[in-house]
Amino acid sequence: MVELVFLNHMIIYTAIAVGIANVCLLSGLVYFYLESYKQLKSKFTTGLLYFSTILLIENILAILALAIFSILGVEIHEIGGTGVYFVLLLVNIAQLIALAILFKITWD
């Protein structure tokens, strides 16, 4: 049981770290799209700004939820919980890869 709790904590902390990386990339995208909007005022740029802002808010809320649940000890310490945390980590990693690609394309 102790090993499972440790594994869950490691997955949660890794998901939080990946979430923070997502927030950094999204903050850069929001800044870039806001500067572009000030110059272009196009609907496409507005859509990109809304999209990145909503994802930014979602990632901040997810990080806060994971951190608060971890601090308060509200966690699932069963094998099913580990699966849920691992899937959440994979989703965060997939989002990080996608955002890194978008950031690279946007920056060029």
PDB file of C-alpha atoms in Angstrom, residues 3 14 16-17 19 21 23 28 36 53 64 72 80 84 86 91 97 104:
ATOM      1  CA  GLU A   3       4.398   1.858  -2.602  1.00  0.00           C
ATOM      2  CA  THR A  14       4.868  14.976 -12.398  1.00  0.00           C
ATOM      3  CA  ILE A  16       1.679  19.231 -11.837  1.00  0.00           C
ATOM      4  CA  ALA A  17       5.148  19.902 -13.287  1.00  0.00           C
ATOM      5  CA  GLY A  19       0.916  21.401 -16.149  1.00  0.00           C
ATOM      6  CA  ALA A  21       5.136  23.820 -18.378  1.00  0.00           C
ATOM      7  CA  VAL A  23       0.924  27.208 -18.379  1.00  0.00           C
ATOM      8  CA  GLY A  28       3.622  32.908 -24.172  1.00  0.00           C
ATOM      9  CA  SER A  36      -0.917  40.127 -32.977  1.00  0.00           C
ATOM     10  CA  THR A  53      -6.816  31.847 -22.788  1.00  0.00           C
ATOM     11  CA  LEU A  64      -4.631  24.017  -8.361  1.00  0.00           C
ATOM     12  CA  LEU A  72      -5.379  17.827   1.786  1.00  0.00           C
ATOM     13  CA  GLY A  80      -7.742   2.252 -10.110  1.00  0.00           C
ATOM     14  CA  VAL A  84      -6.633   7.610 -13.422  1.00  0.00           C
ATOM     15  CA  PHE A  86      -1.474   8.041 -15.065  1.00  0.00           C
ATOM     16  CA  VAL A  91      -3.110  13.827 -21.308  1.00  0.00           C
ATOM     17  CA  ILE A  97       3.769  18.250 -27.011  1.00  0.00           C
ATOM     18  CA  LYS A 104       7.286  26.791 -32.278  1.00  0.00           C
TER      19      LYS A 104
END
